[in-house]
mmCIF file of C-alpha atoms in Angstrom:
data_model
loop_
_atom_site.group_PDB
_atom_site.id
_atom_site.type_symbol
_atom_site.label_atom_id
_atom_site.label_comp_id
_atom_site.label_asym_id
_atom_site.label_seq_id
_atom_site.Cartn_x
_atom_site.Cartn_y
_atom_site.Cartn_z
ATOM 1 C CA MET A 1086 133.940 106.991 92.044
ATOM 2 C CA LEU A 1087 130.445 106.595 93.006
ATOM 3 C CA GLU A 1088 130.009 103.515 90.750
ATOM 4 C CA ASN A 1089 133.223 102.172 92.285
ATOM 5 C CA ILE A 1090 131.876 102.398 96.089
ATOM 6 C CA ALA A 1091 128.414 101.299 95.125
ATOM 7 C CA LEU A 1092 129.483 98.077 93.305
ATOM 8 C CA ILE A 1093 130.056 96.232 96.673
ATOM 9 C CA ARG A 1094 126.402 96.612 97.748
ATOM 10 C CA GLU A 1095 125.123 95.778 94.380
ATOM 11 C CA VAL A 1096 127.139 92.541 94.013
ATOM 12 C CA HIS A 1097 127.007 91.395 97.684
ATOM 13 C CA ASN A 1098 123.464 92.429 98.698
ATOM 14 C CA HIS A 1099 121.851 92.609 95.139
ATOM 15 C CA THR A 1100 120.960 96.307 96.235
ATOM 16 C CA PRO A 1101 119.605 98.221 93.114
ATOM 17 C CA VAL A 1102 122.108 100.542 91.637
ATOM 18 C CA ARG A 1103 120.205 103.816 92.688
ATOM 19 C CA ILE A 1104 119.854 102.795 96.340
ATOM 20 C CA ALA A 1105 123.544 101.547 96.477
ATOM 21 C CA GLN A 1106 124.640 104.914 95.060
ATOM 22 C CA GLU A 1107 122.599 106.841 97.592
ATOM 23 C CA GLU A 1108 124.314 104.894 100.371
ATOM 24 C CA ALA A 1109 127.782 105.772 98.871
ATOM 25 C CA LYS A 1110 126.675 109.435 98.883
ATOM 26 C CA VAL A 1111 125.741 109.076 102.684
ATOM 27 C CA TYR A 1112 129.185 108.148 103.381
ATOM 28 C CA LEU A 1113 130.881 110.827 101.363
ATOM 29 C CA ASN A 1114 128.583 113.404 102.863
ATOM 30 C CA LYS A 1115 129.748 112.477 106.280
ATOM 31 C CA ILE A 1116 133.262 113.733 105.489
ATOM 32 C CA ASN A 1117 132.082 116.542 103.153
ATOM 33 C CA ARG A 1118 133.606 114.920 99.997
ATOM 34 C CA ILE A 1119 130.500 114.211 97.939
ATOM 35 C CA ASP A 1120 132.693 115.628 95.025
ATOM 36 C CA LEU A 1121 134.560 112.496 95.015
ATOM 37 C CA GLY A 1122 131.617 110.719 93.562
ATOM 38 C CA LEU A 1123 132.143 112.388 90.372
ATOM 39 C CA LYS A 1124 135.823 111.930 89.993
ATOM 40 C CA ARG A 1125 137.651 109.253 87.930
ATOM 41 C CA PRO A 1126 140.282 107.187 89.733
ATOM 42 C CA HIS A 1127 143.215 109.009 87.926
ATOM 43 C CA GLN A 1128 141.747 112.427 89.224
ATOM 44 C CA CYS A 1129 142.074 111.376 92.810
ATOM 45 C CA ASN A 1130 145.114 111.846 95.075
ATOM 46 C CA GLU A 1131 146.304 109.576 97.771
ATOM 47 C CA VAL A 1132 144.166 110.693 100.535
ATOM 48 C CA GLU A 1133 140.973 110.681 98.194
ATOM 49 C CA VAL A 1134 141.905 107.075 97.074
ATOM 50 C CA PHE A 1135 142.357 106.251 100.794
ATOM 51 C CA TYR A 1136 138.765 107.423 101.663
ATOM 52 C CA ILE A 1137 137.224 105.577 98.584
ATOM 53 C CA MET A 1138 138.965 102.442 99.853
ATOM 54 C CA ILE A 1139 137.690 102.920 103.315
ATOM 55 C CA ILE A 1140 134.164 103.585 102.340
ATOM 56 C CA ARG A 1141 134.269 100.540 100.067
ATOM 57 C CA ALA A 1142 135.412 98.313 102.806
ATOM 58 C CA LEU A 1143 132.735 99.931 105.120
ATOM 59 C CA MET A 1144 130.038 98.872 102.573
ATOM 60 C CA THR A 1145 131.084 95.207 102.778
ATOM 61 C CA ASN A 1146 129.430 92.692 105.016
ATOM 62 C CA GLU A 1147 132.489 92.055 106.863
ATOM 63 C CA LYS A 1148 132.593 92.865 110.715
ATOM 64 C CA ASN A 1149 136.386 93.589 110.687
ATOM 65 C CA ILE A 1150 138.445 95.919 108.442
ATOM 66 C CA VAL A 1151 142.159 95.402 108.248
ATOM 67 C CA ILE A 1152 144.095 98.482 107.129
ATOM 68 C CA LEU A 1153 147.616 97.477 106.038
ATOM 69 C CA ASN A 1154 150.314 100.258 106.365
ATOM 70 C CA PRO A 1155 148.006 103.418 105.842
ATOM 71 C CA LEU A 1156 151.111 105.545 105.449
ATOM 72 C CA ALA A 1157 152.276 103.609 102.384
ATOM 73 C CA ILE A 1158 148.672 104.404 100.766
ATOM 74 C CA LEU A 1159 148.809 107.977 101.983
ATOM 75 C CA LYS A 1160 152.344 108.541 101.168
ATOM 76 C CA ASN A 1161 152.382 111.750 103.123
ATOM 77 C CA ILE A 1162 152.512 112.035 106.853
ATOM 78 C CA GLU A 1163 150.529 115.282 106.672
ATOM 79 C CA PHE A 1164 147.468 113.632 105.333
ATOM 80 C CA LEU A 1165 147.552 111.123 108.153
ATOM 81 C CA ALA A 1166 145.807 113.206 110.970
ATOM 82 C CA ILE A 1167 142.986 114.283 108.810
ATOM 83 C CA ALA A 1168 142.620 110.724 107.179
ATOM 84 C CA MET A 1169 142.304 109.228 110.775
ATOM 85 C CA ARG A 1170 139.884 111.712 111.902
ATOM 86 C CA ASN A 1171 137.614 111.041 108.909
ATOM 87 C CA LEU A 1172 138.100 107.352 109.337
ATOM 88 C CA ALA A 1173 136.484 107.699 112.898
ATOM 89 C CA ILE A 1174 133.703 109.827 111.445
ATOM 90 C CA LEU A 1175 132.902 107.407 108.742
ATOM 91 C CA ASN A 1176 133.035 104.180 110.923
ATOM 92 C CA GLU A 1177 130.106 103.423 113.227
ATOM 93 C CA THR A 1178 129.739 99.720 113.505
ATOM 94 C CA LYS A 1179 132.843 97.971 112.315
ATOM 95 C CA ASN A 1180 136.105 96.989 114.128
ATOM 96 C CA ILE A 1181 139.007 98.629 112.290
ATOM 97 C CA ILE A 1182 142.438 97.220 112.893
ATOM 98 C CA ILE A 1183 145.458 99.037 111.540
ATOM 99 C CA LEU A 1184 148.528 97.234 110.904
ATOM 100 C CA GLU A 1185 151.507 99.585 110.570
ATOM 101 C CA ASN A 1186 155.357 99.341 110.759
ATOM 102 C CA GLU A 1187 156.668 99.653 114.517
ATOM 103 C CA ILE A 1188 158.966 102.420 113.152
ATOM 104 C CA ASN A 1189 155.770 104.635 112.317
ATOM 105 C CA ARG A 1190 154.208 104.137 115.655
ATOM 106 C CA PHE A 1191 154.947 107.724 116.791
ATOM 107 C CA HIS A 1192 153.074 109.237 114.024
ATOM 108 C CA TYR A 1193 149.858 107.743 115.433
ATOM 109 C CA GLU A 1194 150.393 108.749 118.977
ATOM 110 C CA GLY A 1195 147.701 110.862 120.435
ATOM 111 C CA MET A 1196 145.349 110.704 117.380
ATOM 112 C CA LEU A 1197 143.707 107.407 117.696
ATOM 113 C CA VAL A 1198 140.044 107.770 118.683
ATOM 114 C CA PHE A 1199 139.353 104.009 118.368
ATOM 115 C CA GLN A 1200 140.855 101.120 120.226
ATOM 116 C CA MET B 675 169.147 64.022 70.264
ATOM 117 C CA ILE B 676 166.226 61.719 69.352
ATOM 118 C CA LEU B 677 165.350 61.423 73.129
ATOM 119 C CA LYS B 678 165.453 65.359 73.422
ATOM 120 C CA PHE B 679 163.177 65.703 70.241
ATOM 121 C CA ILE B 680 160.579 63.139 71.594
ATOM 122 C CA GLU B 681 160.827 64.894 75.068
ATOM 123 C CA SER B 682 159.996 68.252 73.326
ATOM 124 C CA ILE B 683 156.953 66.643 71.540
ATOM 125 C CA GLY B 684 155.699 65.140 74.619
ATOM 126 C CA ASP B 685 156.083 68.415 76.551
ATOM 127 C CA LYS B 686 154.372 70.528 73.875
ATOM 128 C CA THR B 687 151.489 67.815 73.693
ATOM 129 C CA ILE B 688 150.989 67.937 77.451
ATOM 130 C CA ASN B 689 150.926 71.817 77.441
ATOM 131 C CA ILE B 690 148.382 71.751 74.543
ATOM 132 C CA VAL B 691 146.111 69.314 76.408
ATOM 133 C CA PHE B 692 146.408 71.266 79.712
ATOM 134 C CA GLU B 693 145.650 74.539 77.843
ATOM 135 C CA PHE B 694 142.802 72.809 76.143
ATOM 136 C CA LEU B 695 141.287 71.542 79.368
ATOM 137 C CA GLU B 696 141.716 74.871 81.089
ATOM 138 C CA ALA B 697 139.983 76.737 78.243
ATOM 139 C CA SER B 698 137.312 74.162 78.296
ATOM 140 C CA LYS B 699 136.861 74.727 82.083
ATOM 141 C CA PHE B 700 136.507 78.546 81.418
ATOM 142 C CA VAL B 701 133.905 77.991 78.844
ATOM 143 C CA TYR B 702 131.986 75.588 81.044
ATOM 144 C CA LEU B 703 132.187 78.162 83.964
ATOM 145 C CA CYS B 704 131.080 80.880 81.801
ATOM 146 C CA VAL B 705 128.074 78.827 80.236
ATOM 147 C CA THR B 706 126.849 77.605 83.750
ATOM 148 C CA HIS B 707 127.041 81.095 85.112
ATOM 149 C CA MET B 708 124.866 82.445 82.155
ATOM 150 C CA PHE B 709 122.030 80.025 83.540
ATOM 151 C CA LYS B 710 122.349 80.959 87.142
ATOM 152 C CA PRO B 711 119.693 83.519 88.169
ATOM 153 C CA HIS B 712 122.027 84.721 91.038
ATOM 154 C CA SER B 713 124.727 85.953 88.442
ATOM 155 C CA TYR B 714 122.415 88.692 87.117
ATOM 156 C CA ASN B 715 122.803 91.205 90.017
ATOM 157 C CA PRO B 716 122.153 94.894 89.724
ATOM 158 C CA ALA B 717 125.827 95.870 88.892
ATOM 159 C CA MET B 718 126.013 93.015 86.309
ATOM 160 C CA ARG B 719 122.874 94.270 84.519
ATOM 161 C CA MET B 720 124.245 97.950 84.492
ATOM 162 C CA VAL B 721 127.477 96.643 82.864
ATOM 163 C CA LEU B 722 125.346 94.565 80.416
ATOM 164 C CA THR B 723 123.087 97.534 79.452
ATOM 165 C CA LYS B 724 126.366 99.648 78.892
ATOM 166 C CA GLN B 725 128.184 96.817 76.918
ATOM 167 C CA ILE B 726 125.241 96.412 74.575
ATOM 168 C CA TYR B 727 125.159 100.089 74.010
ATOM 169 C CA PHE B 728 128.906 100.271 73.356
ATOM 170 C CA THR B 729 128.845 97.154 71.093
ATOM 171 C CA SER B 730 125.741 97.532 68.938
ATOM 172 C CA VAL B 731 124.481 101.277 69.383
ATOM 173 C CA GLY B 732 127.722 102.888 68.973
ATOM 174 C CA ILE B 733 128.578 101.180 65.840
ATOM 175 C CA LEU B 734 125.179 101.666 64.270
ATOM 176 C CA PRO B 735 125.810 104.739 61.850
ATOM 177 C CA LEU B 736 129.001 103.098 60.335
ATOM 178 C CA PHE B 737 127.284 99.687 60.186
ATOM 179 C CA VAL B 738 124.139 101.059 58.396
ATOM 180 C CA MET B 739 126.292 102.816 55.759
ATOM 181 C CA MET B 740 128.330 99.698 55.201
ATOM 182 C CA ALA B 741 125.429 97.465 54.931
ATOM 183 C CA MET B 742 123.896 99.595 52.419
ATOM 184 C CA PHE B 743 127.233 100.015 50.333
ATOM 185 C CA PHE B 744 127.994 96.381 50.348
ATOM 186 C CA GLY B 745 124.376 95.465 50.018
ATOM 187 C CA SER B 746 123.800 97.020 46.738
ATOM 188 C CA ILE B 747 127.209 96.258 45.337
ATOM 189 C CA ILE B 748 127.064 92.464 46.271
ATOM 190 C CA ILE B 749 123.618 91.904 45.483
ATOM 191 C CA GLY B 750 124.314 93.612 42.132
ATOM 192 C CA ILE B 751 127.009 91.120 41.484
ATOM 193 C CA VAL B 752 124.895 88.117 42.528
ATOM 194 C CA ILE B 753 122.031 89.255 40.325
ATOM 195 C CA VAL B 754 124.481 89.789 37.276
ATOM 196 C CA LEU B 755 126.008 86.445 37.934
ATOM 197 C CA ALA B 756 122.738 84.675 38.097
ATOM 198 C CA THR B 757 121.477 86.255 34.883
ATOM 199 C CA GLU B 758 124.655 85.192 33.311
ATOM 200 C CA TYR B 759 124.314 81.650 34.194
ATOM 201 C CA ASN B 760 120.568 81.494 33.448
ATOM 202 C CA LEU B 761 119.429 81.328 37.065
ATOM 203 C CA GLU B 762 116.840 84.155 37.037
ATOM 204 C CA SER B 763 114.158 81.609 38.229
ATOM 205 C CA SER B 764 116.070 80.835 41.564
ATOM 206 C CA ILE B 765 117.479 84.416 42.128
ATOM 207 C CA GLY B 766 115.350 84.938 45.229
ATOM 208 C CA SER B 767 116.778 81.808 47.021
ATOM 209 C CA ILE B 768 120.164 82.627 45.842
ATOM 210 C CA ILE B 769 119.922 86.051 47.299
ATOM 211 C CA ILE B 770 118.436 84.838 50.654
ATOM 212 C CA ASN B 771 120.933 82.083 51.000
ATOM 213 C CA PHE B 772 123.815 84.366 50.321
ATOM 214 C CA VAL B 773 122.650 87.273 52.459
ATOM 215 C CA MET B 774 121.017 85.627 55.484
ATOM 216 C CA ASP B 775 123.092 82.341 55.744
ATOM 217 C CA GLU B 776 126.443 83.610 54.892
ATOM 218 C CA PHE B 777 127.238 87.076 54.474
ATOM 219 C CA SER B 778 125.255 89.074 57.065
ATOM 220 C CA PRO B 779 126.441 87.064 60.222
ATOM 221 C CA PHE B 780 130.083 86.562 58.865
ATOM 222 C CA PHE B 781 130.519 90.276 58.062
ATOM 223 C CA THR B 782 129.037 91.334 61.271
ATOM 224 C CA ALA B 783 131.324 88.914 63.128
ATOM 225 C CA LEU B 784 134.440 90.282 61.388
ATOM 226 C CA LEU B 785 133.402 93.850 62.117
ATOM 227 C CA ILE B 786 132.396 93.457 65.875
ATOM 228 C CA SER B 787 135.572 91.233 66.387
ATOM 229 C CA LEU B 788 137.698 94.155 64.991
ATOM 230 C CA ARG B 789 136.036 96.607 67.023
ATOM 231 C CA SER B 790 135.021 94.979 70.210
ATOM 232 C CA GLY B 791 137.040 91.976 70.357
ATOM 233 C CA ALA B 792 140.193 93.859 70.337
ATOM 234 C CA ALA B 793 138.785 96.368 72.787
ATOM 235 C CA ILE B 794 137.859 93.663 75.299
ATOM 236 C CA ASN B 795 141.125 91.822 75.139
ATOM 237 C CA THR B 796 142.856 94.917 75.761
ATOM 238 C CA GLU B 797 140.634 96.003 78.569
ATOM 239 C CA ILE B 798 140.898 92.821 80.329
ATOM 240 C CA ALA B 799 144.672 92.577 79.728
ATOM 241 C CA VAL B 800 145.157 96.035 81.200
ATOM 242 C CA MET B 801 143.030 95.313 84.275
ATOM 243 C CA ASN B 802 144.951 91.931 84.609
ATOM 244 C CA VAL B 803 148.353 93.767 84.479
ATOM 245 C CA ASN B 804 147.241 96.664 86.853
ATOM 246 C CA LYS B 805 146.067 94.070 89.396
ATOM 247 C CA GLU B 806 142.547 95.409 89.213
ATOM 248 C CA LEU B 807 141.293 91.794 88.828
ATOM 249 C CA ASN B 808 142.846 90.855 92.042
ATOM 250 C CA THR B 809 141.285 93.781 93.816
ATOM 251 C CA LEU B 810 137.928 92.479 92.644
ATOM 252 C CA ARG B 811 138.699 88.921 93.845
ATOM 253 C CA GLU B 812 139.559 90.417 97.218
ATOM 254 C CA TYR B 813 136.173 92.178 97.518
ATOM 255 C CA LYS B 814 134.719 88.681 96.726
ATOM 256 C CA ILE B 815 133.309 90.085 93.401
ATOM 257 C CA ASP B 816 132.845 87.090 91.035
ATOM 258 C CA LEU B 817 134.858 88.124 87.870
ATOM 259 C CA ILE B 818 132.615 85.838 85.750
ATOM 260 C CA ASP B 819 129.451 87.479 86.906
ATOM 261 C CA TYR B 820 130.616 91.070 86.908
ATOM 262 C CA LEU B 821 133.195 91.319 84.054
ATOM 263 C CA PHE B 822 132.819 88.406 81.686
ATOM 264 C CA LEU B 823 129.348 87.395 81.564
ATOM 265 C CA PRO B 824 128.022 90.896 80.781
ATOM 266 C CA ARG B 825 130.499 91.106 77.821
ATOM 267 C CA ILE B 826 129.587 87.522 76.569
ATOM 268 C CA ILE B 827 125.848 88.042 76.586
ATOM 269 C CA SER B 828 126.248 91.513 75.033
ATOM 270 C CA GLY B 829 128.378 90.007 72.231
ATOM 271 C CA MET B 830 125.764 87.226 71.682
ATOM 272 C CA ILE B 831 122.928 89.898 71.650
ATOM 273 C CA SER B 832 124.622 92.318 69.568
ATOM 274 C CA VAL B 833 126.064 90.192 66.786
ATOM 275 C CA THR B 834 122.670 88.435 66.464
ATOM 276 C CA SER B 835 120.735 91.730 66.202
ATOM 277 C CA LEU B 836 123.340 93.481 64.175
ATOM 278 C CA SER B 837 123.323 90.421 61.737
ATOM 279 C CA ILE B 838 119.499 90.713 61.355
ATOM 280 C CA VAL B 839 119.759 94.512 60.773
ATOM 281 C CA PHE B 840 122.660 93.912 58.251
ATOM 282 C CA ALA B 841 120.495 91.310 56.272
ATOM 283 C CA ILE B 842 117.357 93.675 56.241
ATOM 284 C CA ILE B 843 119.440 96.707 55.115
ATOM 285 C CA MET B 844 121.309 94.660 52.618
ATOM 286 C CA LEU B 845 118.163 93.104 50.991
ATOM 287 C CA SER B 846 116.504 96.536 51.106
ATOM 288 C CA SER B 847 119.329 98.325 49.330
ATOM 289 C CA GLY B 848 119.481 95.305 46.815
ATOM 290 C CA TYR B 849 116.084 96.597 45.540
ATOM 291 C CA LEU B 850 117.723 99.653 44.025
ATOM 292 C CA VAL B 851 119.938 97.024 41.713
ATOM 293 C CA THR B 852 117.017 95.090 40.778
ATOM 294 C CA LEU B 853 115.108 98.255 39.921
ATOM 295 C CA PHE B 854 117.685 99.596 37.635
ATOM 296 C CA TYR B 855 119.143 96.328 36.341
ATOM 297 C CA MET B 856 116.110 94.134 35.997
ATOM 298 C CA ASN B 857 113.356 96.744 36.035
ATOM 299 C CA MET B 858 111.577 94.863 38.890
ATOM 300 C CA ASP B 859 109.081 96.873 40.945
ATOM 301 C CA LEU B 860 109.084 96.742 44.854
ATOM 302 C CA HIS B 861 105.998 94.310 44.936
ATOM 303 C CA ALA B 862 107.685 91.870 42.821
ATOM 304 C CA TYR B 863 111.056 92.156 44.582
ATOM 305 C CA SER B 864 109.552 91.729 48.037
ATOM 306 C CA ASN B 865 107.387 88.651 46.765
ATOM 307 C CA LEU B 866 110.575 87.066 45.295
ATOM 308 C CA LEU B 867 112.332 87.388 48.639
ATOM 309 C CA LEU B 868 109.411 86.471 50.819
ATOM 310 C CA SER B 869 108.706 83.260 48.925
ATOM 311 C CA ALA B 870 112.443 82.355 49.062
ATOM 312 C CA VAL B 871 112.893 82.813 52.801
ATOM 313 C CA GLU B 872 112.605 79.547 54.842
ATOM 314 C CA VAL B 873 112.502 78.999 58.587
ATOM 315 C CA LYS B 874 115.912 77.225 58.173
ATOM 316 C CA ASP B 875 117.460 80.535 56.900
ATOM 317 C CA VAL B 876 116.297 82.450 60.274
ATOM 318 C CA VAL B 877 117.644 79.654 62.413
ATOM 319 C CA VAL B 878 121.040 79.790 60.608
ATOM 320 C CA LEU B 879 121.178 83.611 61.020
ATOM 321 C CA VAL B 880 120.172 83.533 64.725
ATOM 322 C CA SER B 881 122.367 80.452 65.637
ATOM 323 C CA LYS B 882 125.494 81.772 63.662
ATOM 324 C CA GLY B 883 125.043 85.218 65.271
ATOM 325 C CA LEU B 884 124.895 83.582 68.636
ATOM 326 C CA ALA B 885 127.853 81.404 68.135
ATOM 327 C CA PHE B 886 129.886 84.267 66.651
ATOM 328 C CA GLY B 887 128.943 86.644 69.428
ATOM 329 C CA PHE B 888 129.924 84.136 71.969
ATOM 330 C CA VAL B 889 133.549 83.398 70.635
ATOM 331 C CA ILE B 890 133.985 87.151 69.668
ATOM 332 C CA THR B 891 133.929 88.027 73.364
ATOM 333 C CA LEU B 892 134.889 84.859 75.085
ATOM 334 C CA ILE B 893 138.304 84.431 73.299
ATOM 335 C CA PRO B 894 139.492 88.066 73.948
ATOM 336 C CA ILE B 895 138.440 87.744 77.561
ATOM 337 C CA TYR B 896 140.320 84.460 77.986
ATOM 338 C CA SER B 897 143.385 85.803 76.197
ATOM 339 C CA GLY B 898 143.160 88.925 78.578
ATOM 340 C CA ILE B 899 143.287 87.009 81.867
ATOM 341 C CA LYS B 900 146.178 85.026 80.453
ATOM 342 C CA THR B 901 148.311 88.072 80.150
ATOM 343 C CA THR B 902 151.431 87.872 82.066
ATOM 344 C CA ASN B 903 152.268 90.828 84.522
ATOM 345 C CA SER B 904 153.910 93.229 82.213
ATOM 346 C CA TYR B 905 152.764 96.048 80.094
ATOM 347 C CA THR B 906 154.658 94.645 77.194
ATOM 348 C CA ALA B 907 152.598 91.552 77.376
ATOM 349 C CA ILE B 908 149.401 93.432 76.445
ATOM 350 C CA PRO B 909 150.069 93.876 72.645
ATOM 351 C CA ILE B 910 151.178 90.125 72.509
ATOM 352 C CA SER B 911 147.990 89.252 74.385
ATOM 353 C CA VAL B 912 145.783 91.154 71.910
ATOM 354 C CA LEU B 913 147.593 89.851 68.937
ATOM 355 C CA ASN B 914 147.317 86.119 70.126
ATOM 356 C CA GLY B 915 143.694 86.717 71.059
ATOM 357 C CA MET B 916 142.733 88.087 67.704
ATOM 358 C CA MET B 917 144.519 85.340 65.765
ATOM 359 C CA LYS B 918 142.680 82.629 67.866
ATOM 360 C CA LEU B 919 139.389 84.662 67.404
ATOM 361 C CA PHE B 920 139.733 84.686 63.512
ATOM 362 C CA ILE B 921 140.406 80.975 63.434
ATOM 363 C CA ALA B 922 137.464 80.378 65.629
ATOM 364 C CA ILE B 923 135.314 82.499 63.325
ATOM 365 C CA PHE B 924 136.527 80.580 60.150
ATOM 366 C CA LEU B 925 135.906 77.246 61.844
ATOM 367 C CA ILE B 926 132.352 78.304 62.893
ATOM 368 C CA GLU B 927 131.846 79.326 59.121
ATOM 369 C CA VAL B 928 133.351 75.947 58.045
ATOM 370 C CA LEU B 929 131.096 73.858 60.568
ATOM 371 C CA SER B 930 127.978 75.585 59.513
ATOM 372 C CA LEU B 931 128.639 74.938 55.771
ATOM 373 C CA VAL B 932 129.107 71.301 56.698
ATOM 374 C CA ILE B 933 126.001 71.125 58.802
ATOM 375 C CA GLN B 934 123.985 72.814 56.095
ATOM 376 C CA SER B 935 125.292 70.508 53.420
ATOM 377 C CA LEU B 936 124.232 67.470 55.427
#
């Protein structure tokens, strides 16, 4: 998945492949999931795909990131808490907006570390 | 009844014209992107390198064997026929014309279209059905720069270079036939070929290789992005793409014969 994540920088900023992949590794290291870099898409579970999507979005030049229905991506409520914690670890500079169904609001209560 | 018949003709004509205009626009976009330095970003260059490897290096062992096999047989047949019709004096130019102008680029084009053309068509069609193309668009990744251009350029480079390799191997293996059939030594054989080679032959070989390489990748890509959103549409897309591709290859071949005969 390393190539997958690094692609954004290579295309948008014309960053050389090696440097873009190093940047991707820094993000993966932050959540102690450097192993994800060597996996193929079909080898990743829902939460791993979620991390890849988030890191890829963080590597864009956009200021705001909108996550639409995280639970629909994660598929399992048990993953939500750890995914949100890692999301807070990964993000340093961007505004992350989560759009979720009202019915799922209580799943997020008490775990949001960002406004 | 007659009105409906006329309507259906009009409908089909309009559809064909629109399809032609759409395809022309796609060709125009690909060609213009080819000349934009901005298209050559690091990701594109990496895909291009991989594509060249998969298209021309991966096929090399099979390709060399086929060139040697066909080379000795076909050159043998050409020599036998030329001797039969008392054309020994122009045997060098017959071999060069046949090998460089016609057989090498055509055979290479057929082989690459069967191997890589079908693969590219399937790959793009699957990406289209799986909405991967939409994801790339969402991330503002230009599909032409990242997906299509590396494949087109790789096709052009691969078919041209493999045509040259094919011609060289074919002419070299042809020596064996001349040695046994005509008792011709290597020096005489190489002189025969070198004196027959003209700049025109090299130009024809390279330009046909580039033209074949362009259509071998462009038509499958276009067919792939036109796939409707279901898995059952993928084999139909490949089938249609390959049919159009073979028609295009024959048209280029005919066009080159017409141009050469002028």
